[in-house]
XYZ file of C-alpha atoms in Angstrom:
585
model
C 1.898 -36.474 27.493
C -0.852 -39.036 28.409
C -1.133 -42.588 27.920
C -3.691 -44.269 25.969
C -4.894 -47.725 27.553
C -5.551 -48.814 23.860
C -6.501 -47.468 20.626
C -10.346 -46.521 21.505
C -9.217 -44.508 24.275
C -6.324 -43.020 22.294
C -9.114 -41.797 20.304
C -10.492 -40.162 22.806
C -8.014 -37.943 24.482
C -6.599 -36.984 21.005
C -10.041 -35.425 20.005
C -10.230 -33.704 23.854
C -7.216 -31.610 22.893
C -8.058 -28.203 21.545
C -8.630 -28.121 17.819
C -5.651 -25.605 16.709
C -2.558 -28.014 18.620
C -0.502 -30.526 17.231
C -1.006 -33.997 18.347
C 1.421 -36.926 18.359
C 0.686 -40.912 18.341
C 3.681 -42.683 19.568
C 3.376 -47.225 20.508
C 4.873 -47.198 24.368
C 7.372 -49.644 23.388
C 8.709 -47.890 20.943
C 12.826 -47.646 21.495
C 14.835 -44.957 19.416
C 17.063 -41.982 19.605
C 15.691 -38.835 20.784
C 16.619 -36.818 17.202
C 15.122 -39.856 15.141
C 12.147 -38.360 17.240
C 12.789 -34.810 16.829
C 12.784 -35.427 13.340
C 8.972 -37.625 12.934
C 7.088 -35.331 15.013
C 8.524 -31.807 15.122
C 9.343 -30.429 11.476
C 6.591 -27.745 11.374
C 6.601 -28.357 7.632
C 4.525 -30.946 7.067
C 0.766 -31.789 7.720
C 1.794 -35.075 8.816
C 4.906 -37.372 9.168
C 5.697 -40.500 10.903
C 8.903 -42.519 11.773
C 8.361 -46.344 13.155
C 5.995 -46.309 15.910
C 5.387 -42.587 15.715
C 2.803 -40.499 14.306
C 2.294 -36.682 14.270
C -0.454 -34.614 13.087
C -0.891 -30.810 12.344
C -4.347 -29.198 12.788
C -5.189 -29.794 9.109
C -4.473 -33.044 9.436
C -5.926 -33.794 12.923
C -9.792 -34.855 11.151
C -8.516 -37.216 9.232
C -6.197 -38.713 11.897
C -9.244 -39.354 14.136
C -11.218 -41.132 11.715
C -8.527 -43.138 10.867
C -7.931 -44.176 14.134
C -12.238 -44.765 14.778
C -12.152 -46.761 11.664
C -8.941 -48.578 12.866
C -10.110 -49.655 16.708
C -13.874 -50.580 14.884
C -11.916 -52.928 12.631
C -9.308 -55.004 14.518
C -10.829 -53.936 18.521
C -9.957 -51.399 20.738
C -7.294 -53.357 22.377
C -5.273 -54.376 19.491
C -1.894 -53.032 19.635
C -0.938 -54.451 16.263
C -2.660 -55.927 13.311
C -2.486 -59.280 11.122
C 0.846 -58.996 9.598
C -0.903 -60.963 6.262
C -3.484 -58.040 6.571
C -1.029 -55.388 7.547
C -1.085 -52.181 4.498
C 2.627 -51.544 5.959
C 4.236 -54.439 7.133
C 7.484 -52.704 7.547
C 5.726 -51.195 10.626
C 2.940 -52.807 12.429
C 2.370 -50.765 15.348
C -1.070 -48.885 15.338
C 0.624 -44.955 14.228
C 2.103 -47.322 11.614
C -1.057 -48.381 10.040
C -2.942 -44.898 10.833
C -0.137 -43.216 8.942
C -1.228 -45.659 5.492
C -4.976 -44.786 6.579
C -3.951 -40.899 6.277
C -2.429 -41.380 3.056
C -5.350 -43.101 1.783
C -7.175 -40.204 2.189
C -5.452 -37.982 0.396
C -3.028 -36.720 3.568
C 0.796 -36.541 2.647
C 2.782 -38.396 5.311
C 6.700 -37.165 5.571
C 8.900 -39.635 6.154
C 12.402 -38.321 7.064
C 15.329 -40.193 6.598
C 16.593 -41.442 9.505
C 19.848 -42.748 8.241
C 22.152 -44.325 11.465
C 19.578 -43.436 13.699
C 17.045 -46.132 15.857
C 13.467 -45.731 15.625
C 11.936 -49.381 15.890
C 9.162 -51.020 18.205
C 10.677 -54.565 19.430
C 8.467 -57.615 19.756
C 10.475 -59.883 20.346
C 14.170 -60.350 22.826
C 15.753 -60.300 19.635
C 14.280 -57.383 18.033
C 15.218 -55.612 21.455
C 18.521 -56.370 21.878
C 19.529 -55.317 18.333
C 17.270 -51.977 18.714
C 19.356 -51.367 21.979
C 22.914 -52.415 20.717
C 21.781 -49.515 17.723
C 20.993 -47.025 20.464
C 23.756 -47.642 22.345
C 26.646 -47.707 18.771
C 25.032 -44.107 17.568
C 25.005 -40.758 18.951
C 22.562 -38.968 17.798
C 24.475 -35.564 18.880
C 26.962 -36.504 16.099
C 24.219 -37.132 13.611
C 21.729 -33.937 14.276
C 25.329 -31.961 13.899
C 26.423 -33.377 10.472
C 23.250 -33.288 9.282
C 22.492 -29.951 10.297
C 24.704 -29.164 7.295
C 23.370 -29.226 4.044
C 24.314 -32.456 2.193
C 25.436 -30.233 -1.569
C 27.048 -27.262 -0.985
C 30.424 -25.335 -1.958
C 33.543 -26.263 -1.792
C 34.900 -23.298 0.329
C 31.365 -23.660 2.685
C 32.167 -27.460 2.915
C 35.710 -26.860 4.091
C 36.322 -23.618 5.374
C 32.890 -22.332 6.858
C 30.716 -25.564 7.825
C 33.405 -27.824 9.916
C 33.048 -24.864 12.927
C 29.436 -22.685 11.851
C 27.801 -26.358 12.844
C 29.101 -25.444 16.100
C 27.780 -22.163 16.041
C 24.740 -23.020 15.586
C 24.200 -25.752 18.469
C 25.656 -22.629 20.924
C 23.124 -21.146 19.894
C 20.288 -23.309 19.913
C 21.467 -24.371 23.623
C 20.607 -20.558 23.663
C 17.832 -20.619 22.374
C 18.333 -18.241 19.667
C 16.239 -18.612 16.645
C 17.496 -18.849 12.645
C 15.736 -15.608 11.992
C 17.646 -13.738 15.121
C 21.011 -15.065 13.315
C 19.967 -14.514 9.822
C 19.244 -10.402 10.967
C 22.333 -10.732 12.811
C 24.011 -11.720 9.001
C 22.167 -8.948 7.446
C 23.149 -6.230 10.157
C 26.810 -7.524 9.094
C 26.638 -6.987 6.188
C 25.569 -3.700 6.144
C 28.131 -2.365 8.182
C 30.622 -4.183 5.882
C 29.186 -2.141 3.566
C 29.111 0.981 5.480
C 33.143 0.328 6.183
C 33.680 0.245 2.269
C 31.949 3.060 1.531
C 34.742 5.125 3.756
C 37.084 4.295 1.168
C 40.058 3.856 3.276
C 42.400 0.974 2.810
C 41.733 0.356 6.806
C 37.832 -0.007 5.900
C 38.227 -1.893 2.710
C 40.498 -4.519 5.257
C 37.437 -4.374 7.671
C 34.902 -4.390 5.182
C 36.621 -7.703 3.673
C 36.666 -9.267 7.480
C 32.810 -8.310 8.278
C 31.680 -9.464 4.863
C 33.393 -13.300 5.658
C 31.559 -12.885 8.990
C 28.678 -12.216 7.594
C 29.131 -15.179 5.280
C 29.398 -17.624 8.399
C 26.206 -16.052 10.371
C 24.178 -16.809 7.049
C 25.238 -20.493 6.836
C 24.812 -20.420 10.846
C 20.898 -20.055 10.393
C 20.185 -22.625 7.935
C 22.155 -24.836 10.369
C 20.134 -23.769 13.070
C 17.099 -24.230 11.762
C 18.077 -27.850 10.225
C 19.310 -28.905 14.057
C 16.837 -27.284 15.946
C 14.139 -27.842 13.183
C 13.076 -24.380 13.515
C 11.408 -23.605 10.348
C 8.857 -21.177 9.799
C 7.079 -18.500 7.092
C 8.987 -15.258 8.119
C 12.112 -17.408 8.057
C 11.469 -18.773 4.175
C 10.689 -14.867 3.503
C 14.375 -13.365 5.435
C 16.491 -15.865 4.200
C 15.160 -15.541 0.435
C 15.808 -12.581 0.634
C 18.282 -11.253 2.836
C 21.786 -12.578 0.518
C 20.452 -10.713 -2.243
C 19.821 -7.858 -0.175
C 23.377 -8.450 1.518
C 25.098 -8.532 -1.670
C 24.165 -5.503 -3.438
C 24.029 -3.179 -0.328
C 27.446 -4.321 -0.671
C 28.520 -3.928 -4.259
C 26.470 -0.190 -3.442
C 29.224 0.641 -0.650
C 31.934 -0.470 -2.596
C 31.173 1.949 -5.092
C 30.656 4.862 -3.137
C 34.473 4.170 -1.392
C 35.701 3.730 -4.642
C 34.574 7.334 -5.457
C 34.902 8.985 -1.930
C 38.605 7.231 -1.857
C 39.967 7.901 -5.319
C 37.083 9.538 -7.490
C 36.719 6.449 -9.509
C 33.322 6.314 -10.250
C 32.620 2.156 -10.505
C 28.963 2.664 -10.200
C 28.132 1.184 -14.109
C 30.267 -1.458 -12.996
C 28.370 -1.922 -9.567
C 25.431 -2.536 -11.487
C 26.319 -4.129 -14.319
C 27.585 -7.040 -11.528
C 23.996 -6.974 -10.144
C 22.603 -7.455 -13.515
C 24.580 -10.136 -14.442
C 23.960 -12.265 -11.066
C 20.420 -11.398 -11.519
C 20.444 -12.628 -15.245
C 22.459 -15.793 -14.054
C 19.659 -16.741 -11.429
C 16.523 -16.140 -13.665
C 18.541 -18.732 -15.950
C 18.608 -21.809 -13.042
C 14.916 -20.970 -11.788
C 13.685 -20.965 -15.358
C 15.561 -24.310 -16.368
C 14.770 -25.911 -12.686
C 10.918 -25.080 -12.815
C 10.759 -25.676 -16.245
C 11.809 -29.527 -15.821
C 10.196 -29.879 -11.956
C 7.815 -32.394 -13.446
C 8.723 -32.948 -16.487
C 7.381 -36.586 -18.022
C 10.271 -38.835 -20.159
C 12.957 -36.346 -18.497
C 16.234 -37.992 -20.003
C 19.049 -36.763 -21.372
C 22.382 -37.878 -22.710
C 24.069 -35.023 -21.235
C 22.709 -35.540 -17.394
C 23.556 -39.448 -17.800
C 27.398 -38.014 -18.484
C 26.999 -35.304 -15.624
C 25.823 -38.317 -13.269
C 28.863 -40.504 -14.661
C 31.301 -37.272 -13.711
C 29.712 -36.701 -10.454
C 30.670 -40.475 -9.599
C 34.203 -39.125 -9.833
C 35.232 -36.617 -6.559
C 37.306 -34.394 -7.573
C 34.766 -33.303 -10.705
C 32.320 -32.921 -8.482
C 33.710 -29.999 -6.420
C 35.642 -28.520 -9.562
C 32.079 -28.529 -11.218
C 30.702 -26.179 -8.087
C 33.408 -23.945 -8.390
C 33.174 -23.278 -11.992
C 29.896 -21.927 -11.531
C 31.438 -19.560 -8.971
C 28.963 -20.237 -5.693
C 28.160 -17.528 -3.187
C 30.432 -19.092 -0.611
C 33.396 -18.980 -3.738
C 31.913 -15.410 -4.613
C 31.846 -13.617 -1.113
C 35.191 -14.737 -0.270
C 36.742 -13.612 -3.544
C 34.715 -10.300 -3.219
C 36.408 -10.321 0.739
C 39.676 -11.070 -0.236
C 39.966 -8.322 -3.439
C 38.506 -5.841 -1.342
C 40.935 -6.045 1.508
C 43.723 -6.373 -0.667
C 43.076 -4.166 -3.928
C 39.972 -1.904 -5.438
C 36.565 -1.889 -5.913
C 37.337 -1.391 -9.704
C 39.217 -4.649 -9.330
C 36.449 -6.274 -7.363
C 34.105 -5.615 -9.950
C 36.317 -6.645 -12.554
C 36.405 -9.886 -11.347
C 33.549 -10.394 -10.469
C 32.187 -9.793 -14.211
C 34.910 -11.960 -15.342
C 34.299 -14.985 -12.993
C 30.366 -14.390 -13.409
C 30.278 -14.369 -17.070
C 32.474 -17.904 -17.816
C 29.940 -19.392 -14.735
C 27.241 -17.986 -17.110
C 28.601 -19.682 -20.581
C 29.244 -23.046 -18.622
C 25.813 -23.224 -16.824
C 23.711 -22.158 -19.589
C 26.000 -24.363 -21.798
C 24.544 -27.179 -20.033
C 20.951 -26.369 -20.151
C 20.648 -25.776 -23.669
C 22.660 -29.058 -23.916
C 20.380 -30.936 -21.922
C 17.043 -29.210 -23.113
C 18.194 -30.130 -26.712
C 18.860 -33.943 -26.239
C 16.240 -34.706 -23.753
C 12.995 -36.054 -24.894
C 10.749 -34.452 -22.305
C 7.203 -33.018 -22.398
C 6.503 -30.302 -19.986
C 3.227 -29.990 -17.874
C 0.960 -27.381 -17.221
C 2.485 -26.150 -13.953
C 5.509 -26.049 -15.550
C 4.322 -23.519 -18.390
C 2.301 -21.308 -15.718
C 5.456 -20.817 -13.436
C 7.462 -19.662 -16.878
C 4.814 -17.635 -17.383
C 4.972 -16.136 -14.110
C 8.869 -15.487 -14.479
C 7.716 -13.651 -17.662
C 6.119 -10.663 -15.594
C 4.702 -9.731 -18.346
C 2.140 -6.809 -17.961
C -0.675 -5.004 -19.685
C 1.240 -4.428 -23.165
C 2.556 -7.533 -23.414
C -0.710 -9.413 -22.204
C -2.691 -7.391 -24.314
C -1.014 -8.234 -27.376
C -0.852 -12.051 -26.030
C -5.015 -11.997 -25.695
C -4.982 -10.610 -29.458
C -2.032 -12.520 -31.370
C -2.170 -15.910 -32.341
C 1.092 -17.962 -30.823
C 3.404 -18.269 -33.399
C 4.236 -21.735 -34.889
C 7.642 -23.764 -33.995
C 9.415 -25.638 -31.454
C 11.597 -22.445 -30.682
C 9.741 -19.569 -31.990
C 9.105 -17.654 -28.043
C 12.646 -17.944 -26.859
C 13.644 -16.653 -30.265
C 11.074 -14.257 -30.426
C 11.908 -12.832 -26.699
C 15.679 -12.688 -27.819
C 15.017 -10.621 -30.851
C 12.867 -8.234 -28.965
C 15.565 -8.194 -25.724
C 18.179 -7.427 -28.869
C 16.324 -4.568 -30.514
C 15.545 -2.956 -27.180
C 19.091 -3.331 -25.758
C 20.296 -2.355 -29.458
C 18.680 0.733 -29.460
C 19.483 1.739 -26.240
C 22.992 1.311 -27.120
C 23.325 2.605 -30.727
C 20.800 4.932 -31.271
C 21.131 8.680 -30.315
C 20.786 9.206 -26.220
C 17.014 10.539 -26.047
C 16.057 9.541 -29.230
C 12.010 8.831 -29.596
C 12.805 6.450 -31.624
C 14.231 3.980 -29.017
C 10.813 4.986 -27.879
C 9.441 3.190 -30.670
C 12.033 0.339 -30.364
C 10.440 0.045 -26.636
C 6.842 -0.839 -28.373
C 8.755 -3.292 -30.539
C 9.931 -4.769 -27.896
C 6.847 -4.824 -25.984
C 4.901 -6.095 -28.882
C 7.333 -8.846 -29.269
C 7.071 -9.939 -25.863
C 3.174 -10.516 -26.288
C 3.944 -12.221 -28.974
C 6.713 -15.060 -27.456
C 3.861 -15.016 -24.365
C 0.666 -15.783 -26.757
C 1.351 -19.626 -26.220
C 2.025 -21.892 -23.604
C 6.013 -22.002 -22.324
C 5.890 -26.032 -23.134
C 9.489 -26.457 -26.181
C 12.483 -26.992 -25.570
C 14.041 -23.859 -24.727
C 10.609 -21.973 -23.512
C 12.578 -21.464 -20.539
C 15.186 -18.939 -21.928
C 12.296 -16.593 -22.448
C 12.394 -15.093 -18.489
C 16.137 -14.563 -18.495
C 15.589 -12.756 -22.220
C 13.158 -10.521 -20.401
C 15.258 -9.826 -17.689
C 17.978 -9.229 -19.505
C 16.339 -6.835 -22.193
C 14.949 -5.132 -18.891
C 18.016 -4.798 -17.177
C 20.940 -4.209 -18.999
C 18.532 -0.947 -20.785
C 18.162 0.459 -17.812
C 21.847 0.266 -17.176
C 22.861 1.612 -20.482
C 19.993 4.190 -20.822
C 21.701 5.594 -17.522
C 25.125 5.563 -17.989
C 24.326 7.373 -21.860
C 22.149 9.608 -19.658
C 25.059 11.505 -18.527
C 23.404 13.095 -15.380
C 25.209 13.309 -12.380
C 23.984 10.568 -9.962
C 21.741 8.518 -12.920
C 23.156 5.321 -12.434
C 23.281 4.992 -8.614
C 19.350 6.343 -9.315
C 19.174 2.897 -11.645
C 21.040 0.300 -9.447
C 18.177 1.231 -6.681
C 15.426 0.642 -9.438
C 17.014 -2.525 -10.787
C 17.667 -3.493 -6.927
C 13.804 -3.229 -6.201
C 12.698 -4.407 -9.667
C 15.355 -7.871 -9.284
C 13.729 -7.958 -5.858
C 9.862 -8.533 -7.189
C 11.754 -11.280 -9.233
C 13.421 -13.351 -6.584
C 9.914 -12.962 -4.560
C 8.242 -14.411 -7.234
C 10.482 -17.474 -7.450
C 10.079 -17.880 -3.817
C 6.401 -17.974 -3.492
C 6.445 -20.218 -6.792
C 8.740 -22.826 -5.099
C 6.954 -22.682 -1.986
C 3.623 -23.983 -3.933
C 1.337 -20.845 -3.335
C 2.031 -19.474 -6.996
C 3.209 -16.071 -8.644
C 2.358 -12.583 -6.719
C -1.089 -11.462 -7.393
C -1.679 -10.236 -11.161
C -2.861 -6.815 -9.391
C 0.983 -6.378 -8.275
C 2.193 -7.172 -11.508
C -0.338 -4.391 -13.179
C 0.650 -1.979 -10.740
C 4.393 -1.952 -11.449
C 3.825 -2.217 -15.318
C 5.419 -5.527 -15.762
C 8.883 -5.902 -17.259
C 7.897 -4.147 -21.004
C 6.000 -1.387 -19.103
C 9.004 -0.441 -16.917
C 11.676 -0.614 -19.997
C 9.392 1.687 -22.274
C 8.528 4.240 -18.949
C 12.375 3.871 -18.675
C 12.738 4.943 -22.527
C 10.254 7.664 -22.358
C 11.740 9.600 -19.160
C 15.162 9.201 -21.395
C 13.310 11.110 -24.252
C 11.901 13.729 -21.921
C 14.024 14.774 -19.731
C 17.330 14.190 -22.474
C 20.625 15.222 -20.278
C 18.412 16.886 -17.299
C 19.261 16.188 -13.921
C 15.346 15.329 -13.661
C 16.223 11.979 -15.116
C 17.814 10.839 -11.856
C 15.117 12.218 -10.024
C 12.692 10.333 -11.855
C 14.971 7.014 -12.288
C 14.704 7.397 -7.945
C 10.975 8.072 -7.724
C 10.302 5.389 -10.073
C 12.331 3.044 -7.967
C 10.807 3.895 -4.407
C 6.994 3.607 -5.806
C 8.476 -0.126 -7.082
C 9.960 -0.889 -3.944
C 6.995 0.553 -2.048
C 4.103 -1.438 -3.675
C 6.352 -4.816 -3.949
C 7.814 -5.179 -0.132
C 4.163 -4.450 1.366
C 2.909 -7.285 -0.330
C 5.923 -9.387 0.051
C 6.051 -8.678 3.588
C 2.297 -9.398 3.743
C 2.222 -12.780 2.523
C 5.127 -13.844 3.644
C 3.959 -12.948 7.460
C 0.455 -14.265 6.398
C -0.929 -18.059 7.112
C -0.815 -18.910 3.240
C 2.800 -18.853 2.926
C 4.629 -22.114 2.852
C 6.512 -22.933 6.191
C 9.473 -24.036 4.761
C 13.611 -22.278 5.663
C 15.210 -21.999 1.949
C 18.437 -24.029 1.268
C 19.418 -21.650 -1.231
C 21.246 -22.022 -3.946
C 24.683 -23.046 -4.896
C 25.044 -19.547 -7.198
């Protein structure tokens, strides 16, 4: 820390410090709590931000701070503290990081402002102004605060009330520690894969400690968001393991459960196992398709949000409304409680159930609200659907050749009827049969076709979940059908690593650096190459126990060729630095 004898020589020592550091501009009278602090000039996320009195600047943004500030001292002197309030860009703070912050901003540099809420950040220039900043400090702790708001503001009922009230705790003790969100969030996974080790014994004694483990492992993963919101520790790798990591949590689980379920009583759940993956997977694609499709959308009203607004004024609505949908803090400790207390075939059961009405009621409301809201969609919007497509070669190829078919809701109708004769076949036609073969080209043909234009009606966003769940749920059947000994563990592991390139990509579109690379996509065939290899190897190798074999090749090279690049950006310097919330389901 130096001090700056006035704005000119403040200027100076901030371009004597080495290019690559953050620098902070804070007025010496400035009075505030420590957190309202913390929070203006520490959040790694930004390029800038700036609370009253306080400026910070990241490397990107350290050029343009020092020309502000040159430009600044030239204009009002190099002993001005403050400028003509009738003059003043920001009268709400005069101070000199005040008006450098507006400077930044003019030039194109996005200045966070966090919300400060209770806490004091002011610069006094007068008794008055002092006394009131100091009665502030003195009536707030910010302790209190940076705990409560360590926890997210929206978030499950059960998580509200039975994990947040002591994981807050948690996850001071271990800041005070100094143990980072990604430590805790590999402490969750770790967990969680011994919960899942304990239910694949199939004992009633591991199902009980399997149930415990998975409730711990529940609390560690709200722990490190909470961590990283108190001790603003955000960072790439810890956007990448917490993205990641529930989904990876979850299935290893639903995978033990099924293997106790047939080492403890030789009831083979493993169609069930998947078909729960499927359906979460299915249920996901449906809110990142509906969310990115109306990010930016212009005229974005609807009837049906005003009412959802009007209910969420009402308390008790509001937390039956995040149950419904059955949220992962709802979901683990139903899956915790049925598995200490009755069967993985009753586990999955449930699950199915209480996943499939959350299913009807969410996508109820979308296609409510896409219907009565008069919205027009932008660009970005239509390249991320695009990007959930995966679509690869076939489909592309027949997109470059095929004109886009006329209508409002011609792709999403398109993408269901080829999602219906692919899933139809697979069901109804004879196991092996070349001519779900053929079906497979329909469907890939049809899926160029819903592609050929840009993803801008009213329902363009169904198309990715129509993909997915023609993708998925043939793979599932084409397995069970398959009747090969181990065919459908072989295709939970494929659908695993194909759902994982899926959940990547909506990470990497929501941190603003775009889809994987189209080479990636190419690679692993895209979501009509996989489903017709998928068809083909059922035609080949009809009843052979080479099925499974291939099925488990098939999913290593996926899972291969999609984690090295995952892991590569998301250690990399283009990934955003940002710690996922997560969501609700």
């Amino acid at each position: 820390m130096q001090t700056a004898a006035d704005a000119g020589d403040a200027a100076s020592l901030l371009a004597a410090v080495p290019a690559g550091r953050r620098v902070a501009l804070v007025d010496p009278r400035f009075v505030g709590h420590v957190h309202a602090l913390r929070l203006g000039l520490t959040d790694p996320r930004f390029p800038a931000a700036a609370v009253p009195g306080a400026l910070t600047a990241q490397p990107e943004a350290r050029g343009a701070l020092l020309r502000a500030l040159r430009r600044t001292t030239a204009a009002v002197g190099a002993g001005a503290p403050v400028v003509d309030p009738d003059a003043d860009p920001a009268p709400e703070d005069r101070t000199v990081p005040g008006r450098i912050a507006v400077a930044l901003e003019a030039e194109g540099i996005a200045v966070q402002r966090p919300a400060l809420g209770s806490l004091v950040a002011a610069v006094p220039t007068d008794p008055e102004q002092q006394a009131a900043a100091e009665a502030g400090l003195a009536s707030v702790d910010d302790e209190t605060v940076r705990l409560r708001s360590a926890v997210k503001a929206h978030d499950g009922f059960f998580t509200t009330y039975g994990i947040s009230p002591y994981s807050r705790y948690i996850a001071r003790w271990c800041a005070r520690r100094g143990l980072t969100p990604n430590q805790v969030t590999t402490a969750s996974l770790i967990t969680a894969l011994v919960a899942a080790g304990a239910a694949a014994t199939g004992t009633r004694s591991g199902y009980v400690a399997a149930g415990i483990l998975l409730l711990v492992s529940f609390v560690l993963d709200c722990t490190d968001g909470q961590l990283a919101r108190y001790s603003l520790q955000y960072s790439t790798m810890g956007a990448w393991l917490d993205a990641t990591f529930d989904r990876a949590k979850e299935y290893a689980y639903y995978a033990g459960l099924a293997i106790g379920a047939v080492r403890g009583g030789s009831d083979d759940v493993w169609a069930l196992a998947l078909g729960a993956m499927v359906l979460q997977a299915c249920r996901h694609v449906v809110d990142f398709s509906f969310n990115e499709a109306n990010h930016d959308a212009v005229a974005n009203t609807s009837p049906t949000a005003a009412l959802s607004d009007k209910l969420d004024s009402v308390g008790w609505t509001v937390w039956a409304r995040r149950m419904i949908v059955l949220p992962i803090g709802e979901r683990w400790a139903m899956i915790a409680v049925l598995t200490a207390l009755t069967t993985p075939r009753i586990v999955f059961y449930a699950l199915l159930v209480g996943c499939s009405l959350a299913a009807c009621y969410t996508t109820a409301g979308r296609l409510l609200r896409s219907l009565t809201r008069r919205a027009h969609r932008t660009d970005r919007a239509a390249r991320a659907l695009a990007d959930l497509a995966d679509s690869g070669p076939l489909a592309r190829a027949v997109a470059a050749v095929a004109p886009g078919l006329p209508g409002t809701f011609t792709a999403p109708a398109t993408a269901l009827l080829g999602a219906l004769v692919m899933i139809g076949a697979a069901l109804f036609l004879p196991y092996g049969s070349w001519l779900t073969v053929a079906a497979a080209a329909v469907y890939a043909l049809l899926s160029g076709l819903a592609v050929a234009r840009p993803l801008k009606g009213a329902l363009d966003w169904l198309v990715p979940p129509f993909f997915r769940a023609g993708e998925y749920v043939t793979i599932l059947v084409l397995a069970v059908r398959s009747d090969v000994p181990h065919a459908v563990p072989a295709a939970f592991g494929l659908v695993s690593a194909v759902a994982y390139h899926h959940y990547d990509t909506v990470y990497r579109i929501r941190g603003g650096t775009g889809a994987p690379p189209q080479w990636l996509v190419r690679t692993i065939g895209g979501h009509e190459g996989r489903t017709a290899l998928v068809a083909v190897l059922a035609a080949v190798l009809t009843h052979a126990s080479g099925f499974t074999t291939a099925l488990t090749a098939l999913a290593v090279a996926v899972a291969l060729v999609v984690l090295v690049e995952s892991i590569r950006f998301w250690v990399s310097s283009s990934a955003p630095a940002v710690h996922d919330e997560g969501e609700l389901a």
